Amino acid sequence: MRVLISVDMEGISGVTHWDHVTPNRSEYARFRSIMTDEANAAIEGAFNGGADQVIVVDGHYEGSNILMEKLDPRAKLITGSPAPLSMVDGVQNSDVALFIGYHARSGTPNAILDHTWSDRVRFLSINDREIGEIGFNAAVCGSLNVPIVFVSGDRAACDEAIDLLGKIETVAVKSAVGRLAAECLSINEAHQMIREAAARAIKQRPALFTFTPPLQVVVEFAHTGHIDRALRIPGTHRLSGTRIEFQSTTILSAYNTFRAIVAIAGD
């Protein structure tokens, strides 16, 4: 049993502010340690559930957040950026995937640090279905026949995951009362719940999350200048001042085109 654990940071226990997740900010060092500990809880749970191999991919910011010296030595770590499949790189050699520390998509009420890939992105849909990072990464995994069996994050992220993926295992480590405020579980309780849920999850085989080609992708940015720059990507078309669309024949090509559009759109 080969398990991929994709770890983001905004949905980690106790995170409520950009200072917690942004390098060189005052609280970042403390929370990258907490992020590593939460990844370790998922690793332990996966091995308790019968995993033979665990690969952890650091999926936040530039992919250099998890403290390798503190990570469970049984797991391998994919770190750095850009990786070929970004937040789910390593899924190519996995049987199931777990998402740890994930957040809700842009525009979700009562969701900690809600966004989709970047604060520049206000909306993302494929074939008229709105998605965020949970949905897009799950679709990449699904295209490679790997189901998402577990998601942790805030309550809004868990609700989004269930809505998209069905009744998979989830752990809500906090419940937001606004974008920058939440009621949080204790660290110990969050770790225990993640360990137990991860052990249960890897024995399950929920349905794959997929889209049927051709794929029409629509992205809305914060202002018109983002679109002005994003239109340099071949095959893109402007729908409005702040919306752009493109078509793809596979989810992997759509994923890579989206990443390129967000990168070239600038700040």
mmCIF file of C-alpha atoms in Angstrom:
data_model
loop_
_atom_site.group_PDB
_atom_site.id
_atom_site.type_symbol
_atom_site.label_atom_id
_atom_site.label_comp_id
_atom_site.label_asym_id
_atom_site.label_seq_id
_atom_site.Cartn_x
_atom_site.Cartn_y
_atom_site.Cartn_z
ATOM 1 C CA MET A 1 0.000 0.000 0.000
ATOM 2 C CA ARG A 2 1.606 3.246 -1.210
ATOM 3 C CA VAL A 3 0.230 6.393 0.409
ATOM 4 C CA LEU A 4 0.679 10.009 -0.681
ATOM 5 C CA ILE A 5 0.202 12.692 1.979
ATOM 6 C CA SER A 6 -0.158 16.183 0.501
ATOM 7 C CA VAL A 7 0.328 18.830 3.188
ATOM 8 C CA ASP A 8 -0.805 22.444 2.932
ATOM 9 C CA MET A 9 -0.528 24.963 5.765
ATOM 10 C CA GLU A 10 -3.610 27.185 6.002
ATOM 11 C CA GLY A 11 -5.686 24.285 7.360
ATOM 12 C CA ILE A 12 -3.178 23.211 10.020
ATOM 13 C CA SER A 13 -4.159 23.297 13.699
ATOM 14 C CA GLY A 14 -4.173 26.802 15.160
ATOM 15 C CA VAL A 15 -3.449 28.680 11.918
ATOM 16 C CA THR A 16 -5.665 31.762 11.616
ATOM 17 C CA HIS A 17 -3.476 34.503 10.116
ATOM 18 C CA TRP A 18 -1.145 35.078 7.163
ATOM 19 C CA ASP A 19 1.702 35.684 9.651
ATOM 20 C CA HIS A 20 1.392 32.014 10.584
ATOM 21 C CA VAL A 21 2.001 30.722 7.054
ATOM 22 C CA THR A 22 4.240 33.286 5.333
ATOM 23 C CA PRO A 23 8.044 32.866 5.442
ATOM 24 C CA ASN A 24 9.917 35.635 7.278
ATOM 25 C CA ARG A 25 6.807 36.603 9.248
ATOM 26 C CA SER A 26 6.924 36.562 13.036
ATOM 27 C CA GLU A 27 4.923 33.371 13.653
ATOM 28 C CA TYR A 28 5.999 31.305 10.638
ATOM 29 C CA ALA A 29 8.788 29.312 12.316
ATOM 30 C CA ARG A 30 6.456 28.157 15.085
ATOM 31 C CA PHE A 31 3.733 27.061 12.707
ATOM 32 C CA ARG A 32 6.016 25.214 10.281
ATOM 33 C CA SER A 33 6.958 23.076 13.295
ATOM 34 C CA ILE A 34 3.270 22.523 14.047
ATOM 35 C CA MET A 35 2.741 21.673 10.354
ATOM 36 C CA THR A 36 5.493 19.048 10.549
ATOM 37 C CA ASP A 37 3.962 17.517 13.679
ATOM 38 C CA GLU A 38 0.566 17.293 11.987
ATOM 39 C CA ALA A 39 2.140 15.584 8.984
ATOM 40 C CA ASN A 40 3.735 13.127 11.409
ATOM 41 C CA ALA A 41 0.328 12.319 12.890
ATOM 42 C CA ALA A 42 -0.948 11.444 9.415
ATOM 43 C CA ILE A 43 2.179 9.376 8.668
ATOM 44 C CA GLU A 44 1.779 7.421 11.893
ATOM 45 C CA GLY A 45 -1.888 6.824 11.145
ATOM 46 C CA ALA A 46 -1.120 5.622 7.633
ATOM 47 C CA PHE A 47 1.438 3.103 8.853
ATOM 48 C CA ASN A 48 -0.912 2.006 11.640
ATOM 49 C CA GLY A 49 -3.522 1.364 8.956
ATOM 50 C CA GLY A 50 -1.219 -0.882 6.932
ATOM 51 C CA ALA A 51 0.774 1.412 4.616
ATOM 52 C CA ASP A 52 3.992 -0.043 3.197
ATOM 53 C CA GLN A 53 5.278 3.270 1.867
ATOM 54 C CA VAL A 54 4.432 6.903 2.617
ATOM 55 C CA ILE A 55 5.462 9.893 0.512
ATOM 56 C CA VAL A 56 4.860 13.362 1.916
ATOM 57 C CA VAL A 57 4.728 16.314 -0.457
ATOM 58 C CA ASP A 58 5.156 19.799 0.985
ATOM 59 C CA GLY A 59 2.362 21.637 -0.823
ATOM 60 C CA HIS A 60 2.522 25.117 0.716
ATOM 61 C CA TYR A 61 4.103 28.214 -0.842
ATOM 62 C CA GLU A 62 7.485 27.208 -2.324
ATOM 63 C CA GLY A 63 7.316 23.714 -0.849
ATOM 64 C CA SER A 64 10.031 24.298 1.756
ATOM 65 C CA ASN A 65 8.094 24.419 5.005
ATOM 66 C CA ILE A 66 8.179 20.951 6.571
ATOM 67 C CA LEU A 67 11.174 20.440 8.853
ATOM 68 C CA MET A 68 12.828 17.336 7.435
ATOM 69 C CA GLU A 69 14.828 16.730 10.597
ATOM 70 C CA LYS A 70 11.577 16.447 12.567
ATOM 71 C CA LEU A 71 9.679 14.355 10.016
ATOM 72 C CA ASP A 72 8.949 10.691 10.737
ATOM 73 C CA PRO A 73 11.970 8.914 9.175
ATOM 74 C CA ARG A 74 9.758 6.189 7.726
ATOM 75 C CA ALA A 75 8.370 8.681 5.195
ATOM 76 C CA LYS A 76 9.994 10.170 2.116
ATOM 77 C CA LEU A 77 9.623 13.914 1.512
ATOM 78 C CA ILE A 78 9.087 15.809 -1.739
ATOM 79 C CA THR A 79 10.178 19.382 -1.085
ATOM 80 C CA GLY A 80 10.874 22.463 -3.222
ATOM 81 C CA SER A 81 9.113 24.091 -6.162
ATOM 82 C CA PRO A 82 8.078 23.783 -8.901
ATOM 83 C CA ALA A 83 7.406 20.055 -8.855
ATOM 84 C CA PRO A 84 5.832 18.408 -11.935
ATOM 85 C CA LEU A 85 2.460 17.863 -10.227
ATOM 86 C CA SER A 86 2.876 20.584 -7.627
ATOM 87 C CA MET A 87 0.825 19.857 -4.483
ATOM 88 C CA VAL A 88 0.251 16.198 -5.403
ATOM 89 C CA ASP A 89 3.585 15.295 -6.926
ATOM 90 C CA GLY A 90 4.312 11.670 -6.084
ATOM 91 C CA VAL A 91 0.749 10.575 -6.734
ATOM 92 C CA GLN A 92 2.083 8.939 -9.901
ATOM 93 C CA ASN A 93 3.437 6.155 -7.668
ATOM 94 C CA SER A 94 0.657 5.983 -5.071
ATOM 95 C CA ASP A 95 -2.460 3.935 -4.371
ATOM 96 C CA VAL A 96 -4.365 6.440 -2.215
ATOM 97 C CA ALA A 97 -3.914 10.086 -1.234
ATOM 98 C CA LEU A 98 -4.518 12.079 1.947
ATOM 99 C CA PHE A 99 -4.826 15.885 2.081
ATOM 100 C CA ILE A 100 -3.626 17.434 5.361
ATOM 101 C CA GLY A 101 -4.000 21.103 6.328
ATOM 102 C CA TYR A 102 -6.147 22.050 3.342
ATOM 103 C CA HIS A 103 -8.366 25.135 3.111
ATOM 104 C CA ALA A 104 -11.629 26.100 1.430
ATOM 105 C CA ARG A 105 -11.838 27.727 -1.980
ATOM 106 C CA SER A 106 -11.941 31.476 -2.551
ATOM 107 C CA GLY A 107 -15.143 33.185 -1.462
ATOM 108 C CA THR A 108 -16.200 30.588 1.117
ATOM 109 C CA PRO A 109 -17.754 32.212 4.204
ATOM 110 C CA ASN A 110 -16.426 31.310 7.660
ATOM 111 C CA ALA A 111 -13.317 29.696 6.211
ATOM 112 C CA ILE A 112 -9.788 30.351 7.454
ATOM 113 C CA LEU A 113 -7.622 32.081 4.818
ATOM 114 C CA ASP A 114 -9.921 30.949 1.988
ATOM 115 C CA HIS A 115 -8.303 31.227 -1.429
ATOM 116 C CA THR A 116 -7.716 29.256 -4.617
ATOM 117 C CA TRP A 117 -4.005 28.799 -5.307
ATOM 118 C CA SER A 118 -3.383 32.501 -4.893
ATOM 119 C CA ASP A 119 -5.218 35.558 -3.584
ATOM 120 C CA ARG A 120 -5.189 36.707 -7.215
ATOM 121 C CA VAL A 121 -7.759 34.019 -8.114
ATOM 122 C CA ARG A 122 -11.375 34.785 -7.241
ATOM 123 C CA PHE A 123 -13.083 31.867 -9.015
ATOM 124 C CA LEU A 124 -12.194 28.625 -10.792
ATOM 125 C CA SER A 125 -14.473 26.169 -12.567
ATOM 126 C CA ILE A 126 -14.142 23.139 -14.819
ATOM 127 C CA ASN A 127 -17.120 22.264 -17.018
ATOM 128 C CA ASP A 128 -19.247 24.709 -14.984
ATOM 129 C CA ARG A 129 -18.399 23.116 -11.623
ATOM 130 C CA GLU A 130 -16.708 25.469 -9.171
ATOM 131 C CA ILE A 131 -13.644 24.014 -7.464
ATOM 132 C CA GLY A 132 -10.676 25.079 -5.362
ATOM 133 C CA GLU A 133 -7.413 23.402 -4.480
ATOM 134 C CA ILE A 134 -9.177 20.401 -2.960
ATOM 135 C CA GLY A 135 -11.124 19.756 -6.157
ATOM 136 C CA PHE A 136 -8.337 20.453 -8.663
ATOM 137 C CA ASN A 137 -5.774 18.344 -6.819
ATOM 138 C CA ALA A 138 -8.332 15.574 -6.334
ATOM 139 C CA ALA A 139 -9.075 15.609 -10.072
ATOM 140 C CA VAL A 140 -5.373 15.241 -10.879
ATOM 141 C CA CYS A 141 -5.196 12.269 -8.510
ATOM 142 C CA GLY A 142 -8.396 10.830 -9.993
ATOM 143 C CA SER A 143 -7.009 11.049 -13.514
ATOM 144 C CA LEU A 144 -4.198 8.762 -12.320
ATOM 145 C CA ASN A 145 -6.658 6.342 -10.666
ATOM 146 C CA VAL A 146 -5.811 7.476 -7.133
ATOM 147 C CA PRO A 147 -8.731 8.266 -4.792
ATOM 148 C CA ILE A 148 -8.655 10.878 -2.035
ATOM 149 C CA VAL A 149 -9.511 8.992 1.151
ATOM 150 C CA PHE A 150 -8.971 11.656 3.832
ATOM 151 C CA VAL A 151 -8.967 15.454 4.169
ATOM 152 C CA SER A 152 -8.156 17.565 7.219
ATOM 153 C CA GLY A 153 -8.460 21.331 7.590
ATOM 154 C CA ASP A 154 -11.040 23.733 8.932
ATOM 155 C CA ARG A 155 -14.729 22.850 9.017
ATOM 156 C CA ALA A 156 -15.427 24.660 5.726
ATOM 157 C CA ALA A 157 -12.653 22.724 3.932
ATOM 158 C CA CYS A 158 -13.998 19.424 5.241
ATOM 159 C CA ASP A 159 -17.525 20.320 4.126
ATOM 160 C CA GLU A 160 -16.194 21.238 0.679
ATOM 161 C CA ALA A 161 -14.332 17.934 0.447
ATOM 162 C CA ILE A 162 -17.413 15.898 1.330
ATOM 163 C CA ASP A 163 -19.532 17.840 -1.158
ATOM 164 C CA LEU A 164 -17.039 17.092 -3.946
ATOM 165 C CA LEU A 165 -15.718 13.671 -3.019
ATOM 166 C CA GLY A 166 -18.505 12.003 -1.071
ATOM 167 C CA LYS A 167 -18.390 10.532 2.420
ATOM 168 C CA ILE A 168 -14.652 10.242 2.876
ATOM 169 C CA GLU A 169 -12.844 10.526 6.214
ATOM 170 C CA THR A 170 -12.366 14.131 7.362
ATOM 171 C CA VAL A 171 -11.052 15.854 10.482
ATOM 172 C CA ALA A 172 -11.965 19.472 11.164
ATOM 173 C CA VAL A 173 -9.173 20.794 13.381
ATOM 174 C CA LYS A 174 -10.884 24.198 13.697
ATOM 175 C CA SER A 175 -14.163 25.948 12.972
ATOM 176 C CA ALA A 176 -13.866 29.465 11.592
ATOM 177 C CA VAL A 177 -16.006 32.374 12.706
ATOM 178 C CA GLY A 178 -14.438 34.616 10.041
ATOM 179 C CA ARG A 179 -11.479 34.600 7.689
ATOM 180 C CA LEU A 180 -8.962 35.242 10.481
ATOM 181 C CA ALA A 181 -10.604 33.756 13.575
ATOM 182 C CA ALA A 182 -11.505 30.214 14.604
ATOM 183 C CA GLU A 183 -12.297 27.904 17.478
ATOM 184 C CA CYS A 184 -9.442 25.372 17.427
ATOM 185 C CA LEU A 185 -8.965 21.882 18.801
ATOM 186 C CA SER A 186 -5.968 21.351 21.051
ATOM 187 C CA ILE A 187 -2.869 20.134 19.238
ATOM 188 C CA ASN A 188 -3.015 16.770 21.011
ATOM 189 C CA GLU A 189 -6.664 16.197 20.139
ATOM 190 C CA ALA A 190 -6.105 17.170 16.504
ATOM 191 C CA HIS A 191 -3.186 14.744 16.231
ATOM 192 C CA GLN A 192 -5.129 11.896 17.791
ATOM 193 C CA MET A 193 -8.088 12.425 15.475
ATOM 194 C CA ILE A 194 -5.826 12.628 12.404
ATOM 195 C CA ARG A 195 -3.947 9.450 13.375
ATOM 196 C CA GLU A 196 -7.171 7.514 13.859
ATOM 197 C CA ALA A 197 -8.868 8.831 10.709
ATOM 198 C CA ALA A 198 -5.793 8.226 8.531
ATOM 199 C CA ALA A 199 -5.568 4.610 9.729
ATOM 200 C CA ARG A 200 -9.211 4.025 8.828
ATOM 201 C CA ALA A 201 -9.037 5.943 5.560
ATOM 202 C CA ILE A 202 -6.305 4.052 3.746
ATOM 203 C CA LYS A 203 -8.376 0.864 3.910
ATOM 204 C CA GLN A 204 -11.194 2.525 1.957
ATOM 205 C CA ARG A 205 -11.669 2.994 -1.787
ATOM 206 C CA PRO A 206 -14.086 5.839 -2.488
ATOM 207 C CA ALA A 207 -14.998 6.858 -6.023
ATOM 208 C CA LEU A 208 -12.433 8.706 -8.094
ATOM 209 C CA PHE A 209 -13.035 12.418 -8.618
ATOM 210 C CA THR A 210 -12.846 13.046 -12.358
ATOM 211 C CA PHE A 211 -14.039 15.326 -15.155
ATOM 212 C CA THR A 212 -15.077 14.168 -18.618
ATOM 213 C CA PRO A 213 -13.201 15.836 -21.521
ATOM 214 C CA PRO A 214 -13.311 18.182 -23.271
ATOM 215 C CA LEU A 215 -12.595 20.455 -20.322
ATOM 216 C CA GLN A 216 -13.640 24.100 -20.271
ATOM 217 C CA VAL A 217 -11.746 25.966 -17.571
ATOM 218 C CA VAL A 218 -12.801 29.423 -16.376
ATOM 219 C CA VAL A 219 -10.624 31.522 -14.073
ATOM 220 C CA GLU A 220 -11.525 34.865 -12.539
ATOM 221 C CA PHE A 221 -8.772 37.168 -11.284
ATOM 222 C CA ALA A 222 -8.800 40.108 -8.907
ATOM 223 C CA HIS A 223 -8.296 42.838 -11.524
ATOM 224 C CA THR A 224 -8.019 43.415 -15.251
ATOM 225 C CA GLY A 225 -4.228 43.629 -15.279
ATOM 226 C CA HIS A 226 -4.005 39.986 -14.302
ATOM 227 C CA ILE A 227 -5.947 39.025 -17.430
ATOM 228 C CA ASP A 228 -3.878 41.347 -19.615
ATOM 229 C CA ARG A 229 -0.794 39.312 -18.678
ATOM 230 C CA ALA A 230 -2.467 35.877 -18.539
ATOM 231 C CA LEU A 231 -3.602 36.203 -22.159
ATOM 232 C CA ARG A 232 0.010 35.620 -23.206
ATOM 233 C CA ILE A 233 -0.664 31.913 -22.654
ATOM 234 C CA PRO A 234 -1.676 30.385 -26.040
ATOM 235 C CA GLY A 235 -5.245 29.134 -26.225
ATOM 236 C CA THR A 236 -6.679 31.516 -23.619
ATOM 237 C CA HIS A 237 -9.650 33.785 -24.305
ATOM 238 C CA ARG A 238 -11.019 36.723 -22.364
ATOM 239 C CA LEU A 239 -14.619 36.393 -21.170
ATOM 240 C CA SER A 240 -14.791 39.716 -19.317
ATOM 241 C CA GLY A 241 -12.521 42.246 -17.690
ATOM 242 C CA THR A 242 -11.426 39.756 -15.055
ATOM 243 C CA ARG A 243 -12.387 36.321 -16.463
ATOM 244 C CA ILE A 244 -10.402 34.109 -18.799
ATOM 245 C CA GLU A 245 -11.142 30.672 -20.274
ATOM 246 C CA PHE A 246 -9.264 27.882 -22.007
ATOM 247 C CA GLN A 247 -9.965 24.325 -23.084
ATOM 248 C CA SER A 248 -7.998 21.133 -22.444
ATOM 249 C CA THR A 249 -8.317 17.505 -23.405
ATOM 250 C CA THR A 250 -6.868 16.174 -20.118
ATOM 251 C CA ILE A 251 -6.957 17.269 -16.495
ATOM 252 C CA LEU A 252 -3.152 17.217 -16.347
ATOM 253 C CA SER A 253 -2.863 19.714 -19.196
ATOM 254 C CA ALA A 254 -5.574 21.861 -17.594
ATOM 255 C CA TYR A 255 -3.690 21.792 -14.277
ATOM 256 C CA ASN A 256 -0.434 22.880 -15.870
ATOM 257 C CA THR A 257 -2.074 25.590 -17.961
ATOM 258 C CA PHE A 258 -3.836 26.945 -14.873
ATOM 259 C CA ARG A 259 -0.549 27.037 -12.950
ATOM 260 C CA ALA A 260 1.104 28.897 -15.835
ATOM 261 C CA ILE A 261 -1.752 31.408 -16.065
ATOM 262 C CA VAL A 262 -1.608 32.167 -12.333
ATOM 263 C CA ALA A 263 2.176 32.545 -12.445
ATOM 264 C CA ILE A 264 2.217 34.896 -15.427
ATOM 265 C CA ALA A 265 -0.723 36.964 -14.127
ATOM 266 C CA GLY A 266 1.611 38.500 -11.547
ATOM 267 C CA ASP A 267 0.646 40.357 -8.369
#
